[in-house]
CSV table of C-alpha atoms and ligand atoms in Angstrom, one decimal:
chain,number,residue,atom,x,y,z
A,1179,MET,CA,29.4,74.2,28.3
A,1180,SER,CA,31.0,75.4,31.5
A,1181,SER,CA,29.6,78.9,31.3
A,1182,VAL,CA,26.0,77.5,31.5
A,1183,GLU,CA,24.7,76.9,35.0
A,1184,THR,CA,24.0,73.2,35.4
A,1185,LEU,CA,21.1,71.6,37.4
A,1186,LEU,CA,21.7,71.7,41.1
A,1187,PRO,CA,21.3,68.5,43.1
A,1188,GLU,CA,18.3,69.9,45.0
A,1189,GLU,CA,16.7,70.8,41.7
A,1190,ILE,CA,17.3,67.3,40.3
A,1191,GLU,CA,15.5,66.0,43.4
A,1192,ARG,CA,12.5,68.2,42.7
A,1193,ILE,CA,12.5,67.1,39.1
A,1194,ARG,CA,12.6,63.5,40.1
A,1195,ASN,CA,9.5,64.1,42.2
A,1196,ASP,CA,7.7,64.9,39.0
A,1197,PHE,CA,8.3,61.4,37.6
A,1198,PRO,CA,6.2,58.8,39.4
A,1199,LEU,CA,7.9,55.9,37.7
A,1200,LEU,CA,11.3,56.8,39.2
A,1201,GLU,CA,9.9,55.7,42.6
A,1202,ARG,CA,9.6,52.1,41.3
A,1203,ARG,CA,11.4,49.4,43.0
A,1204,ILE,CA,12.9,46.4,41.1
A,1205,GLY,CA,13.0,43.5,43.5
A,1206,ASP,CA,14.8,44.8,46.6
A,1207,HIS,CA,16.3,47.8,44.8
A,1208,GLN,CA,15.3,51.3,44.0
A,1209,LEU,CA,15.1,51.6,40.2
A,1210,ILE,CA,18.0,53.2,38.5
A,1211,TYR,CA,16.8,54.1,35.0
A,1212,LEU,CA,19.6,54.5,32.6
A,1213,ASP,CA,17.7,53.7,29.4
A,1214,SER,CA,16.4,57.2,28.5
A,1215,GLY,CA,18.1,56.9,25.1
A,1216,ALA,CA,15.6,54.2,24.2
A,1217,THR,CA,12.6,55.9,25.8
A,1218,ALA,CA,12.4,58.6,28.5
A,1219,GLN,CA,10.1,58.6,31.5
A,1220,ARG,CA,7.2,61.1,31.7
A,1221,PRO,CA,6.5,63.8,34.2
A,1222,ILE,CA,3.1,64.3,35.8
A,1223,SER,CA,2.4,67.3,33.7
A,1224,VAL,CA,2.6,65.1,30.5
A,1225,LEU,CA,0.5,62.3,32.1
A,1226,ASP,CA,-2.1,64.8,33.3
A,1227,ALA,CA,-2.3,66.6,29.9
A,1228,VAL,CA,-3.0,63.2,28.2
A,1229,GLN,CA,-5.5,62.1,30.8
A,1230,GLU,CA,-7.3,65.5,30.8
A,1231,PHE,CA,-7.6,65.2,27.0
A,1232,ASP,CA,-8.9,61.7,27.1
A,1233,GLU,CA,-11.4,62.4,29.9
A,1234,MET,CA,-12.8,65.7,28.9
A,1235,ARG,CA,-11.9,66.6,25.3
A,1236,ASN,CA,-11.5,63.5,23.2
A,1237,ALA,CA,-12.6,64.1,19.6
A,1238,ALA,CA,-11.3,63.7,16.1
A,1239,VAL,CA,-9.7,67.0,14.9
A,1240,HIS,CA,-10.3,69.3,12.0
A,1241,ARG,CA,-13.6,67.8,10.9
A,1242,GLY,CA,-16.3,68.3,13.4
A,1243,ALA,CA,-18.7,71.2,13.8
A,1244,HIS,CA,-19.2,70.4,17.5
A,1245,THR,CA,-17.5,72.0,20.5
A,1246,LEU,CA,-15.4,69.0,21.5
A,1247,ALA,CA,-13.9,68.8,18.0
A,1248,GLY,CA,-13.1,72.5,18.2
A,1249,GLU,CA,-11.4,72.1,21.5
A,1250,ALA,CA,-9.5,69.1,20.4
A,1251,THR,CA,-8.3,70.8,17.3
A,1252,GLU,CA,-7.2,73.9,19.2
A,1253,LEU,CA,-5.2,71.7,21.6
A,1254,PHE,CA,-3.7,69.7,18.7
A,1255,GLU,CA,-2.6,72.8,16.9
A,1256,GLU,CA,-1.3,74.4,20.1
A,1257,ALA,CA,0.8,71.3,20.7
A,1258,ARG,CA,2.2,71.7,17.2
A,1259,HIS,CA,3.1,75.3,18.0
A,1260,LYS,CA,4.9,74.2,21.2
A,1261,VAL,CA,6.9,71.5,19.5
A,1262,ALA,CA,7.7,73.7,16.5
A,1263,SER,CA,9.0,76.5,18.7
A,1264,PHE,CA,11.0,74.0,20.8
A,1265,VAL,CA,13.1,73.1,17.7
A,1266,GLY,CA,13.2,76.6,16.1
A,1267,ALA,CA,10.7,75.8,13.4
A,1268,ASP,CA,7.5,77.4,12.1
A,1269,ASP,CA,4.2,75.6,12.8
A,1270,ASP,CA,3.5,74.6,9.2
A,1271,GLU,CA,7.0,73.0,9.1
A,1272,ILE,CA,6.1,70.3,11.6
A,1273,ALA,CA,3.9,67.3,10.6
A,1274,TRP,CA,2.9,64.7,13.2
A,1275,THR,CA,4.0,61.2,12.5
A,1276,LYS,CA,3.9,58.0,14.5
A,1277,ASN,CA,7.6,58.3,15.5
A,1278,ALA,CA,10.9,59.4,14.0
A,1279,THR,CA,11.1,56.2,11.9
A,1280,GLU,CA,7.9,57.2,10.1
A,1281,ALA,CA,9.1,60.7,9.6
A,1282,LEU,CA,12.3,59.5,8.0
A,1283,ASN,CA,10.3,57.2,5.8
A,1284,ALA,CA,8.0,60.1,4.8
A,1285,VAL,CA,11.1,61.9,3.4
A,1286,ALA,CA,12.6,58.8,1.8
A,1287,TYR,CA,9.4,57.7,0.1
A,1288,GLY,CA,8.7,61.3,-1.0
A,1289,PHE,CA,11.8,60.9,-3.1
A,1290,VAL,CA,10.6,57.5,-4.4
A,1291,ASN,CA,7.2,58.9,-5.3
A,1292,ALA,CA,8.6,61.9,-7.0
A,1293,THR,CA,10.9,59.6,-9.0
A,1294,ALA,CA,7.8,57.5,-9.9
A,1295,GLY,CA,6.3,60.7,-11.4
A,1296,ARG,CA,4.0,61.7,-8.5
A,1297,GLY,CA,3.8,65.2,-7.2
A,1298,GLY,CA,3.8,67.0,-10.5
A,1299,GLU,CA,6.2,69.8,-11.4
A,1300,ALA,CA,6.8,70.8,-7.8
A,1301,ALA,CA,8.2,67.4,-7.0
A,1302,GLN,CA,10.6,67.3,-9.9
A,1303,ARG,CA,13.4,68.6,-7.6
A,1304,PHE,CA,13.2,65.3,-5.7
A,1305,VAL,CA,13.6,62.9,-8.7
A,1306,LEU,CA,16.6,60.6,-8.3
A,1307,ARG,CA,18.3,58.9,-11.2
A,1308,PRO,CA,21.1,56.3,-11.7
A,1309,GLY,CA,24.3,58.1,-11.1
A,1310,ASP,CA,22.8,60.2,-8.3
A,1311,GLU,CA,24.2,59.5,-4.8
A,1312,ILE,CA,22.6,59.4,-1.4
A,1313,VAL,CA,25.2,59.7,1.4
A,1314,VAL,CA,24.6,58.4,4.9
A,1315,THR,CA,27.0,57.6,7.7
A,1316,GLU,CA,28.3,54.4,9.2
A,1317,MET,CA,26.8,55.4,12.6
A,1318,GLU,CA,23.2,55.6,11.5
A,1319,HIS,CA,20.4,54.0,13.4
A,1320,HIS,CA,18.6,51.6,11.1
A,1321,ALA,CA,15.7,54.1,10.9
A,1322,ASN,CA,18.0,56.5,8.9
A,1323,LEU,CA,19.7,53.8,6.9
A,1324,VAL,CA,17.2,51.1,5.8
A,1325,PRO,CA,14.8,53.6,4.2
A,1326,TRP,CA,17.7,55.1,2.1
A,1327,GLN,CA,18.7,51.6,1.0
A,1328,GLU,CA,15.1,51.2,-0.2
A,1329,VAL,CA,15.2,54.6,-2.0
A,1330,ALA,CA,18.4,53.5,-3.8
A,1331,ALA,CA,16.7,50.2,-4.8
A,1332,HIS,CA,13.6,52.0,-6.1
A,1333,THR,CA,15.4,54.8,-8.0
A,1334,GLY,CA,18.7,53.4,-9.1
A,1335,ALA,CA,20.6,56.0,-7.1
A,1336,THR,CA,23.8,54.8,-5.3
A,1337,LEU,CA,24.1,54.7,-1.5
A,1338,ARG,CA,27.4,55.7,0.0
A,1339,TYR,CA,28.5,56.3,3.5
A,1340,ILE,CA,30.9,58.4,5.5
A,1341,PRO,CA,33.1,56.0,7.5
A,1342,LEU,CA,34.1,56.4,11.2
A,1343,SER,CA,37.5,56.9,12.7
A,1344,ASP,CA,38.7,54.8,15.5
A,1345,ASN,CA,37.7,57.4,18.1
A,1346,GLY,CA,34.0,57.3,17.1
A,1347,ALA,CA,33.9,60.5,15.0
A,1348,LEU,CA,32.9,60.8,11.4
A,1349,ASP,CA,35.9,60.8,9.1
A,1350,MET,CA,35.4,64.4,7.9
A,1351,ASP,CA,38.2,64.1,5.3
A,1352,ALA,CA,36.3,61.2,3.8
A,1353,ALA,CA,33.1,63.2,4.0
A,1354,GLU,CA,34.7,66.0,2.1
A,1355,GLY,CA,35.7,63.6,-0.6
A,1356,LEU,CA,32.4,61.8,-0.7
A,1357,ILE,CA,30.0,64.8,-0.8
A,1358,GLY,CA,30.2,66.3,-4.3
A,1359,GLU,CA,28.5,66.9,-7.6
A,1360,HIS,CA,26.6,63.6,-7.6
A,1361,THR,CA,25.3,63.9,-4.0
A,1362,ARG,CA,21.5,64.6,-4.0
A,1363,VAL,CA,20.8,63.7,-0.3
A,1364,LEU,CA,22.9,63.7,2.8
A,1365,ALA,CA,21.1,61.9,5.7
A,1366,PHE,CA,22.9,61.8,9.0
A,1367,THR,CA,22.3,61.6,12.7
A,1368,HIS,CA,23.0,64.6,14.9
A,1369,VAL,CA,24.0,62.4,17.9
A,1370,SER,CA,24.9,58.7,17.6
A,1371,ASN,CA,22.6,56.6,19.7
A,1372,VAL,CA,25.5,54.1,20.3
A,1373,LEU,CA,28.7,56.2,20.5
A,1374,GLY,CA,27.4,59.4,21.9
A,1375,THR,CA,29.3,61.2,19.2
A,1376,ILE,CA,27.9,64.7,18.5
A,1377,ASN,CA,28.4,65.4,14.8
A,1378,GLN,CA,29.4,68.6,13.2
A,1379,VAL,CA,26.0,69.5,11.7
A,1380,GLY,CA,27.2,72.9,10.5
A,1381,ARG,CA,30.1,71.6,8.5
A,1382,LEU,CA,28.0,68.7,7.0
A,1383,VAL,CA,25.3,71.1,6.0
A,1384,GLU,CA,27.9,73.4,4.4
A,1385,LEU,CA,29.3,70.5,2.4
A,1386,ALA,CA,25.8,69.4,1.3
A,1387,GLN,CA,24.7,72.9,0.3
A,1388,ALA,CA,27.9,73.4,-1.7
A,1389,ALA,CA,27.0,70.2,-3.6
A,1390,GLY,CA,23.4,71.2,-4.0
A,1391,ALA,CA,22.2,68.2,-1.9
A,1392,TYR,CA,19.3,68.0,0.5
A,1393,THR,CA,20.0,67.4,4.1
A,1394,VAL,CA,18.0,65.1,6.4
A,1395,LEU,CA,18.9,65.3,10.1
A,1396,ASP,CA,18.0,62.5,12.5
A,1397,ALA,CA,17.5,64.5,15.6
A,1398,CYS,CA,16.2,61.7,17.8
A,1399,GLN,CA,19.1,61.9,20.2
A,1400,SER,CA,19.6,65.6,20.0
A,1401,ALA,CA,16.1,67.2,20.2
A,1402,PRO,CA,15.6,65.8,23.7
A,1403,HIS,CA,19.0,66.8,25.1
A,1404,LEU,CA,20.5,69.8,23.3
A,1405,PRO,CA,19.1,73.3,22.5
A,1406,LEU,CA,18.1,72.8,18.9
A,1407,ASP,CA,17.4,75.5,16.3
A,1408,LEU,CA,16.6,73.8,13.0
A,1409,HIS,CA,16.4,77.1,11.1
A,1410,ALA,CA,19.8,78.1,12.3
A,1411,LEU,CA,21.3,74.7,11.5
A,1412,GLY,CA,20.0,75.1,8.0
A,1413,VAL,CA,18.9,71.5,7.5
A,1414,ASP,CA,16.2,70.7,5.0
A,1415,PHE,CA,14.4,67.9,6.8
A,1416,ALA,CA,14.6,66.5,10.3
A,1417,ALA,CA,12.9,63.8,12.4
A,1418,PHE,CA,12.5,63.2,16.2
A,1419,SER,CA,10.2,61.2,18.5
A,1420,GLY,CA,8.0,62.4,21.4
A,1421,HIS,CA,8.7,59.4,23.6
A,1422,LYS,CA,12.5,60.2,23.8
A,1423,MET,CA,11.8,63.7,25.2
A,1424,LEU,CA,9.3,63.0,28.0
A,1425,GLY,CA,6.3,62.7,25.7
A,1426,PRO,CA,4.1,59.7,25.0
A,1427,THR,CA,4.8,56.9,22.5
A,1428,GLY,CA,2.9,57.0,19.2
A,1429,VAL,CA,3.8,60.5,18.2
A,1430,GLY,CA,6.8,61.9,16.4
A,1431,ALA,CA,7.6,64.9,14.2
A,1432,LEU,CA,8.7,65.4,10.7
A,1433,TYR,CA,10.3,68.8,10.1
A,1434,GLY,CA,10.7,70.2,6.6
A,1435,ARG,CA,11.5,73.6,5.3
A,1436,SER,CA,8.2,75.0,4.3
A,1437,GLU,CA,8.9,75.3,0.6
A,1438,LEU,CA,10.1,71.6,0.5
A,1439,LEU,CA,7.4,70.1,2.7
A,1440,ASN,CA,4.8,71.6,0.4
A,1441,ALA,CA,6.5,70.1,-2.7
A,1442,LEU,CA,7.3,66.6,-1.3
A,1443,PRO,CA,4.8,64.0,-2.4
A,1444,PRO,CA,3.1,62.3,0.6
A,1445,PHE,CA,3.6,58.6,1.1
A,1446,ILE,CA,0.6,57.8,3.3
A,1447,THR,CA,-2.6,58.9,1.6
A,1448,GLY,CA,-6.3,58.7,2.5
A,1449,GLY,CA,-8.7,60.8,4.4
A,1450,SER,CA,-8.0,64.3,5.9
A,1451,MET,CA,-5.0,65.1,3.7
A,1452,ILE,CA,-6.9,66.0,0.6
A,1453,THR,CA,-8.7,69.0,-0.9
A,1454,THR,CA,-10.7,67.4,-3.7
A,1455,VAL,CA,-11.2,63.8,-4.6
A,1456,THR,CA,-12.9,62.4,-7.7
A,1457,MET,CA,-13.1,58.8,-8.8
A,1458,GLU,CA,-10.0,59.4,-10.9
A,1459,HIS,CA,-7.9,62.0,-9.1
A,1460,THR,CA,-7.0,63.6,-5.8
A,1461,ASP,CA,-5.5,67.0,-4.9
A,1462,PHE,CA,-3.6,67.1,-1.6
A,1463,MET,CA,-3.6,69.7,1.1
A,1464,PRO,CA,-0.6,71.8,1.7
A,1465,ALA,CA,1.9,70.8,4.4
A,1466,PRO,CA,1.8,69.8,7.1
A,1467,THR,CA,-1.7,68.3,6.6
A,1468,ARG,CA,-0.7,66.4,3.5
A,1469,PHE,CA,1.4,64.2,5.8
A,1470,GLU,CA,-1.3,63.6,8.3
A,1471,ALA,CA,-3.6,61.1,6.6
A,1472,GLY,CA,-6.3,59.4,8.8
A,1473,THR,CA,-7.5,60.0,12.3
A,1474,GLN,CA,-4.6,61.6,14.3
A,1475,MET,CA,-3.0,60.7,17.6
A,1476,VAL,CA,-4.4,63.7,19.3
A,1477,ALA,CA,-3.9,62.9,23.0
A,1478,GLN,CA,-0.3,61.9,22.2
A,1479,ALA,CA,0.3,65.2,20.4
A,1480,VAL,CA,-1.1,67.1,23.3
A,1481,GLY,CA,1.3,65.1,25.6
A,1482,PHE,CA,4.2,65.9,23.3
A,1483,GLY,CA,3.4,69.6,23.6
A,1484,ALA,CA,3.3,69.3,27.4
A,1485,ALA,CA,6.7,67.6,27.3
A,1486,ALA,CA,8.1,70.5,25.2
A,1487,ASP,CA,6.7,72.9,27.8
A,1488,TYR,CA,8.3,71.0,30.7
A,1489,LEU,CA,11.7,70.9,29.1
A,1490,SER,CA,11.6,74.5,28.0
A,1491,HIS,CA,10.7,75.6,31.5
A,1492,ILE,CA,13.9,74.0,32.9
A,1493,GLY,CA,16.0,75.1,29.9
A,1494,LEU,CA,17.7,72.9,27.4
A,1495,ASP,CA,21.1,74.6,27.9
A,1496,ARG,CA,21.0,73.6,31.6
A,1497,ILE,CA,19.8,70.1,30.8
A,1498,ALA,CA,22.6,69.8,28.3
A,1499,ALA,CA,25.2,71.0,30.8
A,1500,HIS,CA,24.0,68.4,33.4
A,1501,GLU,CA,24.1,65.6,30.9
A,1502,HIS,CA,27.4,66.7,29.6
A,1503,ALA,CA,28.9,66.3,33.1
A,1504,LEU,CA,27.2,62.9,33.6
A,1505,GLY,CA,28.4,61.8,30.2
A,1506,GLN,CA,32.0,62.7,31.1
A,1507,ARG,CA,31.6,60.9,34.5
A,1508,LEU,CA,30.4,57.8,32.6
A,1509,ALA,CA,33.1,57.9,30.0
A,1510,GLU,CA,35.9,58.4,32.6
A,1511,GLY,CA,34.4,55.8,34.9
A,1512,VAL,CA,34.1,53.0,32.3
A,1513,SER,CA,37.6,53.7,31.0
A,1514,GLN,CA,39.0,52.9,34.4
A,1515,ILE,CA,37.4,49.5,34.6
A,1516,PRO,CA,39.7,46.6,33.5
A,1517,GLY,CA,38.3,44.6,30.6
A,1518,VAL,CA,35.7,47.2,29.7
A,1519,ARG,CA,36.0,48.9,26.4
A,1520,LEU,CA,34.3,52.2,25.7
A,1521,LEU,CA,32.9,52.5,22.1
A,1522,GLY,CA,33.1,56.1,20.8
A,1523,PRO,CA,34.8,59.2,21.9
A,1524,ALA,CA,37.1,59.0,24.9
A,1525,ALA,CA,36.5,60.9,28.1
A,1526,GLY,CA,37.4,64.6,27.6
A,1527,VAL,CA,35.9,64.8,24.2
A,1528,ASP,CA,32.5,66.5,24.0
A,1529,ARG,CA,30.0,63.7,23.9
A,1530,ALA,CA,26.3,63.0,24.7
A,1531,GLY,CA,25.2,61.6,28.1
A,1532,MET,CA,25.5,58.0,27.2
A,1533,VAL,CA,28.2,55.3,27.0
A,1534,SER,CA,28.1,52.0,25.2
A,1535,VAL,CA,30.7,49.4,26.3
A,1536,ASP,CA,31.9,46.0,25.4
A,1537,VAL,CA,32.8,43.8,28.5
A,1538,ASP,CA,35.5,41.4,27.7
A,1539,GLY,CA,34.4,37.8,28.1
A,1540,VAL,CA,30.8,38.6,29.1
A,1541,HIS,CA,27.9,38.9,26.6
A,1542,ALA,CA,26.0,42.2,26.8
A,1543,HIS,CA,22.8,40.4,27.7
A,1544,ASP,CA,24.5,38.9,30.7
A,1545,VAL,CA,25.8,42.3,31.7
A,1546,GLY,CA,22.2,43.7,31.4
A,1547,GLN,CA,20.8,40.9,33.5
A,1548,PHE,CA,23.5,41.3,36.2
A,1549,LEU,CA,22.7,45.1,36.4
A,1550,ASP,CA,19.0,44.5,36.4
A,1551,ASP,CA,19.5,42.3,39.5
A,1552,ARG,CA,20.7,45.5,41.2
A,1553,GLY,CA,17.7,47.5,39.8
A,1554,ILE,CA,19.8,49.2,37.1
A,1555,ALA,CA,18.0,49.4,33.7
A,1556,VAL,CA,20.4,49.6,30.7
A,1557,ARG,CA,20.0,48.7,27.1
A,1558,VAL,CA,21.8,45.7,25.6
A,1559,GLY,CA,22.1,44.5,22.0
A,1560,HIS,CA,22.9,46.4,18.8
A,1561,HIS,CA,20.5,49.3,19.6
A,1562,CYS,CA,19.2,49.2,16.0
A,1563,ALA,CA,22.7,50.1,14.7
A,1564,GLN,CA,24.4,46.9,13.5
A,1565,PRO,CA,26.9,48.6,11.1
A,1566,VAL,CA,28.5,50.8,13.9
A,1567,HIS,CA,28.9,47.7,16.1
A,1568,ARG,CA,30.5,45.8,13.2
A,1569,ARG,CA,32.8,48.7,12.6
A,1570,TYR,CA,34.2,48.3,16.2
A,1571,GLY,CA,34.4,44.5,16.0
A,1572,VAL,CA,31.4,43.6,18.3
A,1573,THR,CA,27.9,42.4,17.7
A,1574,ALA,CA,26.4,43.9,20.8
A,1575,SER,CA,27.1,46.4,23.6
A,1576,THR,CA,25.7,47.6,26.9
A,1577,ARG,CA,24.5,51.2,26.8
A,1578,ALA,CA,23.8,53.5,29.8
A,1579,SER,CA,22.0,56.7,28.9
A,1580,VAL,CA,21.1,59.6,31.1
A,1581,TYR,CA,18.5,62.4,31.2
A,1582,LEU,CA,17.7,65.4,33.3
A,1583,TYR,CA,16.5,63.3,36.2
A,1584,THR,CA,19.7,61.2,36.4
A,1585,THR,CA,21.9,61.7,39.4
A,1586,GLU,CA,25.6,61.3,39.9
A,1587,ALA,CA,24.9,58.6,42.5
A,1588,GLU,CA,23.0,56.6,39.8
A,1589,VAL,CA,25.9,56.9,37.4
A,1590,ASP,CA,28.2,55.7,40.2
A,1591,ALA,CA,26.0,52.7,41.0
A,1592,PHE,CA,26.2,51.7,37.3
A,1593,LEU,CA,30.0,52.1,37.3
A,1594,ASN,CA,30.2,50.0,40.5
A,1595,GLY,CA,28.0,47.3,39.0
A,1596,LEU,CA,30.0,47.3,35.8
A,1597,SER,CA,33.2,46.8,37.8
A,1598,ASP,CA,31.8,43.7,39.4
A,1599,VAL,CA,30.5,42.0,36.2
A,1600,ARG,CA,33.6,40.3,35.0
A,1601,GLY,CA,34.4,38.9,38.5
A,1602,PHE,CA,30.9,37.6,38.8
A,1603,PHE,CA,31.1,35.7,35.5
A,1604,GLY,CA,34.7,34.6,36.1
A,1605,ALA,CA,35.8,36.5,33.0
A,1606,ASP,CA,38.7,38.2,35.0
A,1607,ARG,CA,40.6,35.0,35.4
B,2953,PLP,N1,17.3,57.5,15.3
B,2953,PLP,C1,18.0,57.4,16.4
B,2953,PLP,C2,19.4,58.0,16.5
B,2953,PLP,C3,17.4,56.7,17.5
B,2953,PLP,O1,18.1,56.6,18.7
B,2953,PLP,C4,16.2,56.2,17.4
B,2953,PLP,C5,15.6,55.4,18.5
B,2953,PLP,O2,16.2,54.7,19.2
B,2953,PLP,C6,15.5,56.3,16.1
B,2953,PLP,C7,16.1,57.0,15.1
B,2953,PLP,C8,14.1,55.7,15.9
B,2953,PLP,O3,13.2,56.3,16.8
B,2953,PLP,P1,11.7,55.7,16.9
B,2953,PLP,O4,11.9,54.3,17.2
B,2953,PLP,O5,11.1,56.5,18.0
B,2953,PLP,O6,11.1,55.9,15.6
């Protein structure tokens, strides 16, 4: 990390000028946006790309003989190329989805449909039977847990999970014991959206490959923040969302190794994803089109492409270095506040640019309200990850998460606010 040049303060100021929303005031206070882990703000280049598309080029893609349809299709496919390159994938390995949740469901229900006999010979490889095991982790976002529970219920496969150690890391000894001859799928997050833990993708992929299992990577909290090369990581499938990486809502991406994506039965069917349809039977297009049924979110995809451009221009390695420093500042800062417990890796351990904390005697919602009164936007609740909260004996936490536009001063304002919370609510007596 340290060998990479980080973002300089004057550069961050310039970056901030690209984000109109960061000028907002909340009551008497300047907004301090520390909720990028939920959704990131958008730079002018993304807002402009979407607006330009809507104003001048709006048309449905892939099916019009007219000029507008041609232009829209070109922009749509150009955006796919930008997003694919951004994560080290080939263009035909990226299918647009509504969000990461839909992408993860596309993989999960591909297994369900294959098991139900759909997809012919090619899909046989995805058939699951009783005795087969799907392995997830205890730190999964519900988006990468609930679909696998559904797969297990539909197929008779067993769901198992890699537990967590007290310091917020995956218990890798347990992982080695769990991943074995019965494992057919290993689905895991790259970065925990609660703990900030960065998982050992390489080692997990090795274990899965040795067991002959498919890997599904939830890259929601890594694609926006870390340089990502999906080919180099060797995962079979991955999912991420546009809105967490400066893009619009309503668009996400499903990655699948070409050979696999072409064999996986689609789970949303209808127009645009077919080659021939008779009253009795339908043949599907190859990937990625077989996963893009119905009229597509073209403006959003174009915005997603512009977001990938914006991030690439600054450099993910530099963004990661900046966030690493802020993540350490957050972790060190919260661990010095009496009555505040940091969930996840301690300061000093490599972690993402976020912290989730439990404030003794004050509910997370009150912490969030108190901070909002100072213009500080944080996330409170279970962050769609109840099991990981249960693991650490809490039902909710307060999460501050940073991005490339976050300053040290903003982190310090959060830490100051957090220091005052217990006193304000009389929880320090
Ligand atoms: N996985 C992780 C780790 C996340 O943080 C999120 C969003 O918070 C998701 C999955 C789901 O993303 P989306 O709601 O964009 O589908």
